CSV table of C-alpha atoms in Angstrom, one decimal:
chain,number,residue,atom,x,y,z
L,579,MET,CA,-14.7,-26.9,-6.1
L,580,ALA,CA,-13.3,-23.5,-6.6
L,581,LEU,CA,-12.9,-20.1,-5.1
L,582,ALA,CA,-16.3,-18.4,-4.9
L,583,LYS,CA,-17.0,-15.2,-6.7
L,584,ARG,CA,-17.6,-12.6,-4.1
L,585,ILE,CA,-20.7,-10.3,-3.8
L,586,ILE,CA,-19.8,-7.1,-2.1
L,587,PRO,CA,-22.4,-4.5,-1.0
L,588,CYS,CA,-20.9,-1.1,-0.9
L,589,LEU,CA,-21.7,1.6,1.6
L,590,ASP,CA,-21.0,5.2,0.5
L,591,VAL,CA,-21.0,7.0,3.8
L,592,ASP,CA,-21.2,10.8,4.3
L,593,ASN,CA,-21.1,12.1,7.8
L,594,GLY,CA,-22.3,8.9,9.3
L,595,ARG,CA,-25.1,8.1,6.9
L,596,VAL,CA,-25.2,5.8,3.9
L,597,VAL,CA,-26.0,7.7,0.8
L,598,LYS,CA,-26.2,6.9,-2.8
L,599,GLY,CA,-25.9,9.2,-5.8
L,600,VAL,CA,-26.1,8.9,-9.5
L,601,GLN,CA,-22.8,9.5,-11.3
L,602,PHE,CA,-21.5,11.0,-8.0
L,603,LEU,CA,-24.3,13.6,-7.9
L,604,ASP,CA,-27.9,13.7,-6.7
L,605,ILE,CA,-27.3,12.1,-3.3
L,606,ARG,CA,-30.0,10.1,-1.6
L,607,ASP,CA,-30.1,8.9,2.0
L,608,ALA,CA,-30.1,5.1,2.5
L,609,GLY,CA,-29.8,4.7,6.2
L,610,ASP,CA,-27.5,3.9,9.2
L,611,PRO,CA,-24.2,2.2,8.1
L,612,VAL,CA,-24.0,-0.1,11.1
L,613,GLU,CA,-27.5,-1.4,10.7
L,614,ILE,CA,-27.1,-1.8,7.0
L,615,ALA,CA,-23.8,-3.6,7.4
L,616,LYS,CA,-25.3,-6.0,10.0
L,617,ARG,CA,-28.1,-6.8,7.7
L,618,TYR,CA,-25.7,-7.7,4.8
L,619,ASN,CA,-23.6,-9.8,7.2
L,620,LEU,CA,-26.7,-11.7,8.2
L,621,GLU,CA,-27.8,-12.1,4.6
L,622,GLY,CA,-24.5,-13.7,3.6
L,623,ALA,CA,-22.6,-10.9,1.9
L,624,ASP,CA,-19.0,-12.1,1.3
L,625,GLU,CA,-17.4,-8.8,2.2
L,626,ILE,CA,-18.4,-5.2,2.8
L,627,THR,CA,-16.9,-2.1,1.3
L,628,PHE,CA,-17.2,1.2,3.2
L,629,LEU,CA,-16.4,4.3,1.1
L,630,ASP,CA,-16.0,7.4,3.2
L,631,ILE,CA,-17.1,10.3,1.0
L,632,THR,CA,-17.0,12.8,3.9
L,633,ALA,CA,-15.1,16.0,3.2
L,634,SER,CA,-14.7,17.3,6.8
L,635,HIS,CA,-12.4,16.4,9.7
L,636,GLU,CA,-15.3,15.9,12.0
L,637,GLY,CA,-16.8,13.5,9.5
L,638,ARG,CA,-13.5,11.5,9.5
L,639,ASP,CA,-13.7,11.0,13.2
L,640,THR,CA,-17.3,9.8,12.8
L,641,THR,CA,-16.0,7.3,10.2
L,642,VAL,CA,-13.5,5.8,12.6
L,643,HIS,CA,-16.3,5.2,15.2
L,644,THR,CA,-18.6,3.8,12.6
L,645,VAL,CA,-15.9,1.4,11.3
L,646,GLU,CA,-15.2,0.3,14.9
L,647,LYS,CA,-18.9,-0.4,15.4
L,648,ILE,CA,-19.3,-2.3,12.2
L,649,ALA,CA,-16.1,-4.3,12.8
L,650,SER,CA,-17.3,-5.4,16.3
L,651,GLU,CA,-20.5,-6.9,14.9
L,652,VAL,CA,-19.7,-8.0,11.4
L,653,PHE,CA,-17.5,-11.1,10.9
L,654,ILE,CA,-16.7,-10.9,7.2
L,655,PRO,CA,-14.0,-8.8,5.6
L,656,LEU,CA,-14.4,-5.0,5.7
L,657,THR,CA,-12.6,-2.7,3.3
L,658,VAL,CA,-12.5,1.0,4.1
L,659,GLY,CA,-11.7,3.6,1.4
L,660,GLY,CA,-12.0,7.3,0.9
L,661,GLY,CA,-9.5,9.9,2.0
L,662,ILE,CA,-6.7,7.4,2.7
L,663,ARG,CA,-3.5,9.5,2.0
L,664,THR,CA,-0.9,8.5,4.6
L,665,VAL,CA,0.5,5.4,6.3
L,666,GLU,CA,-1.1,6.9,9.5
L,667,ASP,CA,-4.5,7.0,7.8
L,668,ILE,CA,-4.1,3.3,7.0
L,669,ARG,CA,-3.0,2.4,10.5
L,670,ARG,CA,-6.0,4.3,12.0
L,671,MET,CA,-8.5,2.4,9.8
L,672,LEU,CA,-6.8,-1.0,10.4
L,673,ASN,CA,-6.8,-0.3,14.2
L,674,ALA,CA,-10.5,0.6,13.9
L,675,GLY,CA,-11.2,-2.9,12.5
L,676,ALA,CA,-10.8,-2.6,8.8
L,677,ASP,CA,-9.2,-5.6,7.1
L,678,LYS,CA,-8.3,-3.7,3.9
L,679,VAL,CA,-8.0,-0.1,2.8
L,680,GLY,CA,-8.8,1.4,-0.5
L,681,ILE,CA,-6.4,3.9,-1.9
L,682,ASN,CA,-7.6,6.1,-4.8
L,683,SER,CA,-6.4,9.6,-5.5
L,684,ALA,CA,-3.4,9.4,-3.3
L,685,ALA,CA,-2.0,6.6,-5.5
L,686,VAL,CA,-2.3,8.8,-8.5
L,687,PHE,CA,-0.5,11.7,-6.9
L,688,ASN,CA,2.1,9.6,-5.3
L,689,PRO,CA,2.4,6.0,-6.7
L,690,ASP,CA,5.2,5.2,-4.2
L,691,PHE,CA,2.7,5.5,-1.4
L,692,VAL,CA,1.2,2.2,-2.6
L,693,LYS,CA,4.6,0.6,-2.4
L,694,ALA,CA,5.2,2.0,1.1
L,695,ALA,CA,1.8,0.9,2.2
L,696,SER,CA,2.1,-2.6,0.8
L,697,ASP,CA,5.6,-3.0,2.3
L,698,ARG,CA,4.4,-1.9,5.7
L,699,PHE,CA,1.0,-3.6,6.0
L,700,GLY,CA,1.2,-6.4,3.3
L,701,ALA,CA,-0.4,-6.5,-0.1
L,702,GLN,CA,-3.4,-8.4,1.3
L,703,CYS,CA,-4.8,-5.2,2.8
L,704,ILE,CA,-4.0,-2.8,0.0
L,705,VAL,CA,-6.8,-2.3,-2.5
L,706,VAL,CA,-6.1,0.3,-5.2
L,707,ALA,CA,-9.3,1.9,-6.3
L,708,ILE,CA,-9.5,3.0,-10.0
L,709,ASP,CA,-12.1,5.3,-11.4
L,710,ALA,CA,-12.1,4.7,-15.1
L,711,LYS,CA,-13.9,6.5,-17.9
L,712,ARG,CA,-14.0,5.6,-21.6
L,713,VAL,CA,-12.2,8.2,-23.6
L,714,SER,CA,-12.2,6.6,-27.1
L,715,LEU,CA,-14.9,7.4,-29.5
L,716,ALA,CA,-17.3,5.0,-31.1
L,717,GLY,CA,-15.4,3.0,-33.8
L,718,GLU,CA,-12.0,3.6,-32.2
L,719,ILE,CA,-10.0,1.0,-30.3
L,720,PRO,CA,-11.5,1.2,-26.8
L,721,ARG,CA,-9.4,3.1,-24.3
L,722,TRP,CA,-10.1,4.2,-20.7
L,723,GLU,CA,-8.4,6.8,-18.6
L,724,ILE,CA,-8.4,7.2,-14.9
L,725,PHE,CA,-10.1,10.1,-13.2
L,726,THR,CA,-9.7,11.5,-9.7
L,727,HIS,CA,-11.8,13.7,-7.4
L,728,GLY,CA,-15.0,11.7,-7.6
L,729,GLY,CA,-14.6,11.5,-11.4
L,730,ARG,CA,-14.2,15.1,-12.1
L,731,LYS,CA,-10.5,15.3,-13.0
L,732,PRO,CA,-9.0,13.5,-15.9
L,733,THR,CA,-5.4,12.4,-15.5
L,734,GLY,CA,-4.4,11.3,-19.0
L,735,ILE,CA,-3.3,8.0,-17.5
L,736,ASP,CA,-4.4,4.8,-19.3
L,737,ALA,CA,-6.5,2.7,-16.9
L,738,VAL,CA,-5.1,-0.7,-18.0
L,739,GLU,CA,-1.5,0.4,-17.8
L,740,TRP,CA,-2.2,2.0,-14.4
L,741,ALA,CA,-3.8,-1.2,-13.0
L,742,ILE,CA,-0.7,-3.2,-14.1
L,743,ARG,CA,1.6,-0.7,-12.5
L,744,MET,CA,-0.4,-0.7,-9.2
L,745,ALA,CA,-0.3,-4.5,-9.0
L,746,GLU,CA,3.5,-4.3,-9.5
L,747,TYR,CA,3.7,-1.7,-6.7
L,748,GLY,CA,2.0,-4.1,-4.3
L,749,ALA,CA,-1.7,-3.7,-4.6
L,750,GLY,CA,-3.3,-6.9,-3.5
L,751,GLU,CA,-6.5,-6.2,-5.3
L,752,ILE,CA,-8.0,-3.7,-7.8
L,753,LEU,CA,-11.4,-2.0,-7.2
L,754,LEU,CA,-12.4,-0.9,-10.6
L,755,THR,CA,-15.3,1.6,-10.9
L,756,SER,CA,-16.6,2.6,-14.2
L,757,MET,CA,-17.4,6.3,-14.1
L,758,ASP,CA,-19.7,5.9,-17.1
L,759,GLY,CA,-21.7,3.2,-15.4
L,760,ASP,CA,-21.8,4.5,-11.8
L,761,GLY,CA,-25.3,4.9,-10.6
L,762,THR,CA,-26.9,4.5,-14.0
L,763,LYS,CA,-28.1,0.9,-13.5
L,764,GLN,CA,-27.0,0.1,-17.1
L,765,GLY,CA,-24.5,-2.6,-16.0
L,766,TYR,CA,-20.7,-2.6,-15.5
L,767,ASP,CA,-18.4,-1.4,-18.3
L,768,LEU,CA,-17.5,-5.0,-19.3
L,769,GLY,CA,-14.8,-3.9,-21.7
L,770,VAL,CA,-12.6,-2.2,-19.1
L,771,THR,CA,-13.4,-4.8,-16.5
L,772,ARG,CA,-12.2,-7.6,-18.8
L,773,ALA,CA,-9.2,-5.7,-20.1
L,774,ILE,CA,-7.9,-5.0,-16.5
L,775,SER,CA,-8.9,-8.4,-15.2
L,776,ASP,CA,-7.0,-10.2,-17.9
L,777,ALA,CA,-4.0,-7.8,-17.5
L,778,VAL,CA,-3.3,-8.1,-13.7
L,779,PRO,CA,-2.4,-11.1,-11.6
L,780,VAL,CA,-4.4,-9.9,-8.6
L,781,PRO,CA,-8.2,-10.1,-8.0
L,782,VAL,CA,-10.4,-7.4,-9.6
L,783,ILE,CA,-13.7,-6.1,-8.1
L,784,ALA,CA,-16.1,-4.8,-10.7
L,785,SER,CA,-18.1,-1.7,-9.6
L,786,GLY,CA,-20.4,0.9,-11.1
L,787,GLY,CA,-23.7,0.6,-12.8
L,788,VAL,CA,-25.4,-2.5,-11.5
L,789,GLY,CA,-29.2,-2.3,-12.1
L,790,ASN,CA,-30.2,-6.0,-12.0
L,791,LEU,CA,-28.9,-9.4,-11.2
L,792,GLN,CA,-27.9,-10.2,-14.7
L,793,HIS,CA,-25.3,-7.4,-14.5
L,794,LEU,CA,-23.6,-9.2,-11.6
L,795,CYS,CA,-23.4,-12.4,-13.7
L,796,ASP,CA,-22.1,-10.4,-16.7
L,797,GLY,CA,-19.4,-8.8,-14.5
L,798,VAL,CA,-18.1,-12.3,-13.7
L,799,THR,CA,-18.6,-14.2,-17.0
L,800,GLN,CA,-17.9,-11.4,-19.5
L,801,GLY,CA,-15.9,-9.0,-17.4
L,802,ARG,CA,-14.0,-11.9,-15.7
L,803,ALA,CA,-14.1,-10.1,-12.4
L,804,ASP,CA,-13.3,-12.0,-9.2
L,805,ALA,CA,-15.9,-10.0,-7.2
L,806,VAL,CA,-18.8,-7.9,-7.9
L,807,LEU,CA,-19.7,-4.7,-6.0
L,808,ALA,CA,-23.2,-3.1,-5.9
L,809,ALA,CA,-24.8,-0.5,-3.7
L,810,SER,CA,-28.3,0.8,-4.5
L,811,ILE,CA,-29.9,-2.5,-5.7
L,812,PHE,CA,-29.2,-3.8,-2.2
L,813,HIS,CA,-29.7,-0.6,-0.1
L,814,PHE,CA,-33.1,0.1,-1.6
L,815,ARG,CA,-34.2,-3.6,-1.3
L,816,GLU,CA,-34.6,-4.1,-5.0
L,817,TYR,CA,-32.8,-7.4,-4.5
L,818,THR,CA,-31.4,-9.1,-1.5
L,819,VAL,CA,-27.9,-10.7,-1.3
L,820,PRO,CA,-29.4,-14.3,-1.2
L,821,GLN,CA,-31.4,-13.5,-4.3
L,822,ALA,CA,-28.3,-12.3,-6.1
L,823,LYS,CA,-26.4,-15.5,-5.0
L,824,ALA,CA,-29.2,-17.8,-6.1
L,825,PHE,CA,-29.4,-16.1,-9.4
L,826,MET,CA,-25.6,-16.4,-10.0
L,827,HIS,CA,-25.6,-20.0,-8.8
L,828,ALA,CA,-28.4,-20.8,-11.3
L,829,GLN,CA,-26.1,-19.5,-14.1
L,830,GLY,CA,-23.3,-21.8,-13.0
L,831,ILE,CA,-21.3,-19.2,-11.1
L,832,GLU,CA,-19.5,-20.5,-8.0
L,833,VAL,CA,-20.8,-18.6,-5.0
L,834,ARG,CA,-20.9,-19.1,-1.3
L,835,LEU,CA,-24.5,-20.1,-0.5
W,932,MET,CA,-15.9,-2.8,33.6
W,933,THR,CA,-14.4,-6.2,33.5
W,934,SER,CA,-15.5,-8.4,36.4
W,935,THR,CA,-12.9,-10.1,38.5
W,936,VAL,CA,-14.6,-13.4,38.9
W,937,LYS,CA,-11.8,-15.9,39.4
W,938,SER,CA,-13.4,-18.7,37.5
W,939,ARG,CA,-13.5,-16.6,34.3
W,940,GLN,CA,-11.2,-18.1,31.7
W,941,THR,CA,-8.7,-15.9,29.9
W,942,VAL,CA,-7.9,-16.1,26.2
W,943,ALA,CA,-4.7,-14.4,25.3
W,944,VAL,CA,-4.3,-13.0,21.7
W,945,ILE,CA,-0.6,-12.6,21.2
W,946,ASP,CA,0.2,-9.1,19.9
W,947,TYR,CA,3.6,-8.7,18.1
W,948,GLY,CA,2.7,-5.5,16.3
W,949,MET,CA,1.6,-7.2,13.1
W,950,GLY,CA,-1.8,-6.3,11.8
W,951,ASN,CA,-5.3,-5.9,13.1
W,952,LEU,CA,-5.9,-8.1,16.1
W,953,HIS,CA,-9.2,-6.4,17.0
W,954,SER,CA,-11.1,-8.6,14.5
W,955,VAL,CA,-9.8,-11.8,16.2
W,956,ALA,CA,-10.5,-10.4,19.7
W,957,SER,CA,-14.0,-9.2,18.9
W,958,ALA,CA,-14.9,-12.5,17.2
W,959,LEU,CA,-13.7,-14.4,20.2
W,960,SER,CA,-15.7,-12.1,22.6
W,961,HIS,CA,-18.7,-12.5,20.4
W,962,VAL,CA,-18.8,-16.3,20.6
W,963,ALA,CA,-17.7,-16.5,24.3
W,964,PRO,CA,-18.9,-13.4,26.1
W,965,GLU,CA,-18.3,-15.2,29.4
W,966,MET,CA,-14.6,-15.4,28.7
W,967,ASN,CA,-12.0,-12.7,29.2
W,968,VAL,CA,-10.3,-11.9,25.9
W,969,VAL,CA,-7.0,-10.0,26.1
W,970,VAL,CA,-4.8,-8.7,23.3
W,971,THR,CA,-1.3,-8.7,24.8
W,972,SER,CA,2.4,-8.6,24.2
W,973,ASP,CA,3.2,-9.5,27.9
W,974,PRO,CA,4.6,-13.0,28.3
W,975,VAL,CA,3.3,-13.1,31.8
W,976,VAL,CA,-0.2,-12.5,30.7
W,977,VAL,CA,0.1,-15.1,27.9
W,978,ALA,CA,1.5,-17.7,30.4
W,979,ALA,CA,-1.4,-17.0,32.8
W,980,ALA,CA,-4.1,-17.5,30.2
W,981,GLU,CA,-5.9,-20.7,29.8
W,982,ARG,CA,-5.9,-20.4,26.0
W,983,VAL,CA,-3.6,-18.8,23.5
W,984,VAL,CA,-4.3,-17.4,20.0
W,985,PHE,CA,-1.4,-16.6,17.7
W,986,PRO,CA,-2.5,-14.5,14.7
W,987,GLY,CA,-0.5,-12.7,12.1
W,988,VAL,CA,-0.8,-10.8,8.9
W,989,GLY,CA,1.7,-9.2,6.6
W,990,ALA,CA,5.1,-10.3,5.4
W,991,ILE,CA,6.9,-13.2,7.1
W,992,ARG,CA,10.2,-11.4,7.3
W,993,ASP,CA,8.8,-8.6,9.4
W,994,CYS,CA,6.7,-11.0,11.5
W,995,MET,CA,9.6,-13.3,12.3
W,996,ALA,CA,11.8,-10.3,13.1
W,997,GLU,CA,9.3,-9.2,15.7
W,998,ILE,CA,8.6,-12.7,17.0
W,999,LYS,CA,12.3,-13.2,17.6
W,1000,ARG,CA,13.0,-9.7,19.0
W,1001,LEU,CA,10.2,-10.2,21.6
W,1002,GLY,CA,11.3,-13.8,22.3
W,1003,PHE,CA,7.9,-15.1,21.3
W,1004,ASP,CA,9.4,-18.1,19.5
W,1005,LYS,CA,10.5,-19.4,22.9
W,1006,LEU,CA,7.3,-18.3,24.6
W,1007,LEU,CA,5.2,-20.2,22.0
W,1008,ARG,CA,7.2,-23.4,22.4
W,1009,GLU,CA,6.8,-23.2,26.2
W,1010,GLN,CA,3.1,-22.4,26.0
W,1011,ILE,CA,2.5,-25.3,23.6
W,1012,ALA,CA,4.4,-27.6,25.9
W,1013,THR,CA,2.1,-26.8,28.8
W,1014,GLY,CA,-0.7,-28.6,26.9
W,1015,LYS,CA,-3.1,-25.6,26.9
W,1016,PRO,CA,-5.1,-25.1,23.7
W,1017,VAL,CA,-3.3,-22.9,21.2
W,1018,LEU,CA,-4.8,-21.6,17.9
W,1019,ALA,CA,-2.6,-20.1,15.2
W,1020,ILE,CA,-4.1,-18.1,12.3
W,1021,CYS,CA,-2.8,-17.3,8.8
W,1022,VAL,CA,0.8,-16.0,9.1
W,1023,GLY,CA,0.6,-17.4,12.6
W,1024,LEU,CA,0.4,-20.8,11.0
W,1025,GLN,CA,3.2,-20.0,8.5
W,1026,ALA,CA,5.5,-18.8,11.3
W,1027,LEU,CA,5.2,-22.2,13.0
W,1028,MET,CA,6.7,-24.0,10.0
W,1029,ASN,CA,10.4,-24.6,9.4
W,1030,HIS,CA,11.0,-22.2,6.5
W,1031,SER,CA,9.1,-19.9,4.2
W,1032,GLU,CA,10.0,-19.0,0.6
W,1033,GLU,CA,8.7,-15.4,1.1
W,1034,ASN,CA,11.0,-12.4,1.1
W,1035,GLY,CA,13.8,-14.5,-0.5
W,1036,GLY,CA,13.7,-17.2,2.2
W,1037,VAL,CA,13.0,-16.9,5.9
W,1038,ASP,CA,13.7,-19.4,8.7
W,1039,CYS,CA,10.6,-19.8,10.8
W,1040,ILE,CA,10.0,-21.1,14.3
W,1041,GLY,CA,10.0,-24.8,13.3
W,1042,ILE,CA,7.3,-26.2,15.7
W,1043,LEU,CA,5.5,-27.8,12.8
W,1044,PRO,CA,7.6,-29.8,10.3
W,1045,GLY,CA,7.1,-28.5,6.7
W,1046,ASN,CA,7.5,-25.4,4.5
W,1047,VAL,CA,5.8,-22.4,3.2
W,1048,ARG,CA,5.7,-22.0,-0.6
W,1049,PHE,CA,4.6,-19.4,-3.1
W,1050,PHE,CA,1.6,-20.1,-5.4
W,1051,GLY,CA,3.6,-18.6,-8.2
W,1052,GLU,CA,3.4,-15.7,-10.6
W,1053,HIS,CA,1.6,-17.7,-13.3
W,1054,HIS,CA,-0.5,-20.0,-11.1
W,1055,LYS,CA,-3.1,-22.0,-13.1
W,1056,ASP,CA,-6.0,-24.3,-12.4
W,1057,ALA,CA,-6.3,-27.9,-13.8
W,1058,MET,CA,-7.9,-26.5,-17.0
W,1059,ASN,CA,-4.9,-24.2,-17.5
W,1060,ASN,CA,-6.9,-21.0,-16.6
W,1061,PRO,CA,-4.9,-18.4,-14.8
W,1062,LEU,CA,-5.6,-18.0,-11.1
W,1063,LYS,CA,-5.2,-14.8,-9.2
W,1064,VAL,CA,-2.6,-14.5,-6.5
W,1065,PRO,CA,-3.2,-13.7,-3.6
W,1066,HIS,CA,-5.7,-16.5,-3.1
W,1067,MET,CA,-8.4,-14.1,-1.8
W,1068,GLY,CA,-11.9,-15.0,-0.9
W,1069,TRP,CA,-14.2,-17.9,0.2
W,1070,ASN,CA,-13.0,-21.3,-0.6
W,1071,GLN,CA,-14.1,-24.8,0.4
W,1072,VAL,CA,-12.3,-26.7,3.1
W,1073,ASN,CA,-12.3,-30.5,3.4
W,1074,HIS,CA,-11.6,-31.4,7.0
W,1075,ASN,CA,-10.9,-34.5,9.1
W,1076,ASP,CA,-12.8,-35.4,12.2
W,1077,HIS,CA,-10.8,-33.2,14.7
W,1078,ARG,CA,-13.0,-31.8,17.4
W,1079,LEU,CA,-12.5,-28.3,16.2
W,1080,TRP,CA,-14.6,-29.1,13.2
W,1081,ALA,CA,-17.7,-30.1,15.2
W,1082,ASP,CA,-20.9,-28.7,13.7
W,1083,ILE,CA,-19.0,-27.5,10.6
W,1084,PRO,CA,-20.3,-29.2,7.5
W,1085,GLN,CA,-17.8,-30.8,5.2
W,1086,GLY,CA,-16.9,-28.4,2.3
W,1087,SER,CA,-17.8,-25.3,4.2
W,1088,ARG,CA,-16.3,-22.1,2.9
W,1089,PHE,CA,-13.8,-20.0,4.8
W,1090,TYR,CA,-12.2,-16.7,4.0
W,1091,PHE,CA,-8.6,-16.9,2.8
W,1092,VAL,CA,-6.2,-14.2,1.9
W,1093,HIS,CA,-2.6,-15.4,1.2
W,1094,SER,CA,0.0,-15.7,-1.5
W,1095,PHE,CA,2.0,-18.4,0.2
W,1096,TYR,CA,0.7,-21.8,1.3
W,1097,VAL,CA,1.8,-24.5,3.8
W,1098,ARG,CA,2.9,-28.0,3.1
W,1099,ALA,CA,3.4,-30.2,6.1
W,1100,GLU,CA,5.9,-33.0,5.9
W,1101,ASP,CA,3.8,-35.3,8.0
W,1102,GLN,CA,0.4,-36.2,6.5
W,1103,ALA,CA,-0.8,-37.1,10.0
W,1104,LEU,CA,-0.7,-33.4,10.9
W,1105,VAL,CA,-3.1,-32.4,8.2
W,1106,ALA,CA,-6.5,-31.4,9.6
W,1107,ALA,CA,-7.9,-29.9,6.4
W,1108,THR,CA,-7.1,-29.3,2.8
W,1109,CYS,CA,-8.2,-26.7,0.2
W,1110,ASP,CA,-7.9,-26.7,-3.6
W,1111,TYR,CA,-6.5,-23.6,-5.3
W,1112,GLY,CA,-4.8,-24.8,-8.5
W,1113,LEU,CA,-3.1,-27.3,-6.1
W,1114,LEU,CA,-4.1,-29.0,-2.9
W,1115,PHE,CA,-2.7,-27.1,0.1
W,1116,HIS,CA,-3.0,-27.6,3.8
W,1117,ALA,CA,-5.7,-25.4,5.1
W,1118,ALA,CA,-5.3,-26.6,8.7
W,1119,LEU,CA,-2.7,-28.5,10.7
W,1120,ALA,CA,-3.2,-30.1,14.1
W,1121,GLN,CA,-0.6,-31.4,16.6
W,1122,ASP,CA,-1.8,-32.4,20.1
W,1123,ASN,CA,-3.0,-29.2,21.7
W,1124,LEU,CA,-2.0,-27.0,18.8
W,1125,PHE,CA,-4.4,-26.2,15.9
W,1126,ALA,CA,-3.3,-23.9,13.1
W,1127,VAL,CA,-5.4,-22.6,10.2
W,1128,GLN,CA,-4.5,-20.7,7.0
W,1129,PHE,CA,-7.9,-19.0,6.6
W,1130,HIS,CA,-9.3,-16.3,8.9
W,1131,PRO,CA,-12.0,-17.8,11.1
W,1132,GLU,CA,-12.7,-14.4,12.6
W,1133,LYS,CA,-13.7,-13.3,9.1
W,1134,SER,CA,-15.5,-16.5,8.0
W,1135,HIS,CA,-18.9,-15.7,9.3
W,1136,THR,CA,-20.9,-18.7,10.6
W,1137,ALA,CA,-18.4,-21.5,9.9
W,1138,GLY,CA,-15.5,-19.4,11.3
W,1139,LEU,CA,-17.3,-18.4,14.4
W,1140,GLN,CA,-18.2,-22.0,15.0
W,1141,LEU,CA,-14.6,-23.0,14.8
W,1142,LEU,CA,-13.6,-20.3,17.3
W,1143,LYS,CA,-16.4,-21.5,19.6
W,1144,ASN,CA,-15.1,-25.1,19.3
W,1145,PHE,CA,-11.6,-23.9,20.1
W,1146,LEU,CA,-12.8,-22.0,23.2
W,1147,HIS,CA,-14.5,-25.2,24.5
W,1148,TRP,CA,-11.7,-27.5,23.5
W,1149,ASP,CA,-9.6,-29.2,26.2
W,1150,GLY,CA,-6.6,-29.4,24.0
W,1151,LYS,CA,-6.8,-33.2,23.5
W,1152,ALA,CA,-6.8,-34.7,20.0
C-alpha cells in the first residue's frame, strides 16, 4: 500500500478552446475544455491541469467561466495556471473552483509573491511551475536554467536551485516542464526531473515531451516524479487514461485503478 | 430558482472564509440534487439546517482565529449536541482536535480527543525512502463498518493533501486509517459526527459515495 503516482492530463486553453502546440509553437485545436475535462474525469484521471495561455482580458474572463463549469462537473482536483500574478488572481481562480493555482513567471519576477500566496492560501494550493531548458553542452556536467514567457526568455537562474528556493518559499508542489521536450514526444528530460525531485521535499510533476506510455513510466521510475503530466497523447486519443494506468501498473508502479 | 418546498432538506456548508467551498457544495448538489445545499456563515441558517458540513483548508492558526472570531467553536458544539449529522473535512477535522503542532502550536476546538502532528521534514517510508510532504494524492483507506462506508470497497483510494495528520487518543473513535510512512487516522467518528482527513469532494466515485451516504445518514452509529 502506498500513495499512487498521479496521471494528470493537461489542457492548454486559449480563448476557451483546448490547443496543443509543439515547443510552444504550431498550435492545433483539440476541442472544448469542459467536454474534455469531463471525459478525463470519467476515465479515471487523478487530477486535471488547466493552463490558460490566453493573452487578452476577454480571454481571461472566458477562463473563469470555463473553470467554473469544469469545477461543477469534475470531482477530482483541478489546477489552474497561466497569468497568475496577484493574490487577487489566485482568489478569483479558487472562487471559480480551482483547488490549486500554478505560478510561473510571476514567481521569477517576484519570488516573495510565492511566500505571500502560500501564507494566505496555504502551501497545498500553490504550485510553482518551472520551465527548464538544458544549457550545458554535451560532455559537461548537466545544468538547466529556467526560462519565462513560454520558453522564450532565459533568466540565468539554475533550475534545481530555483526549485529548492520555491519549496522553501512555500510551494506545495513543483510542476516541472522541460522546454527541450515539450511537444516533441521524445519523453521527459529525466535528468532535470530526477535532479529536482531528489532535491525538494515537495511533490514534483513531470511535464513536457510524452509520446508514449513508456515515457510516463520512465518519469516515475527514472525521473522519480510523483505525478506525470501529458497533453496530446490523451487529447488526440492516441492513448486513454485507463490504458496509461494499466501500462504503469503492469510495470509495478502504484496507480489508482 | 430554488423551490420552496418545505420538505426539502437543507445541508449547510459552514463558511468561515477559508478556502474554496464551492467544490464541497457542488459535489453535495451533484449527489443529492433534491436537497438544498447552502454555503453560509450565518449561525441561524446553520442551526436551521438538517445537516452540517464543516470544511477547511489552509493553515490552522488562521482557521482557528476565524472560527473563534465568528463564534463557530460554540456553534459547532451546539450543532453536534443536537444529534444532527455533521461531517468535517480536512482542516475541519483537525480543528475539532485538542491541539495542533502547526504554526508553532495552536489550541483547537477540542471536541475530539487527540492531537494534530507534522509528518516531518525528513519523513521516510519503512524502507527508508524519503516521502514527500505534503502527503498529496490518492492513497488507500482501510475503514471500519460505519454506515458512511456503505458501498465503498475496503482499500479504496481517496484524495489527500495535508502536511499534518491526526492521532485520536481513543481507538474507538477511529473509523479509518491510512499509511504514509506511519499509520494515521484518516477518519474519526463519534455519534452523529464523522470527520475525514481526505477530500471526499475531490475523490471521484468513492468520495461522492461517501457524501451520498452522509446525506442519507440519520446520525446514528
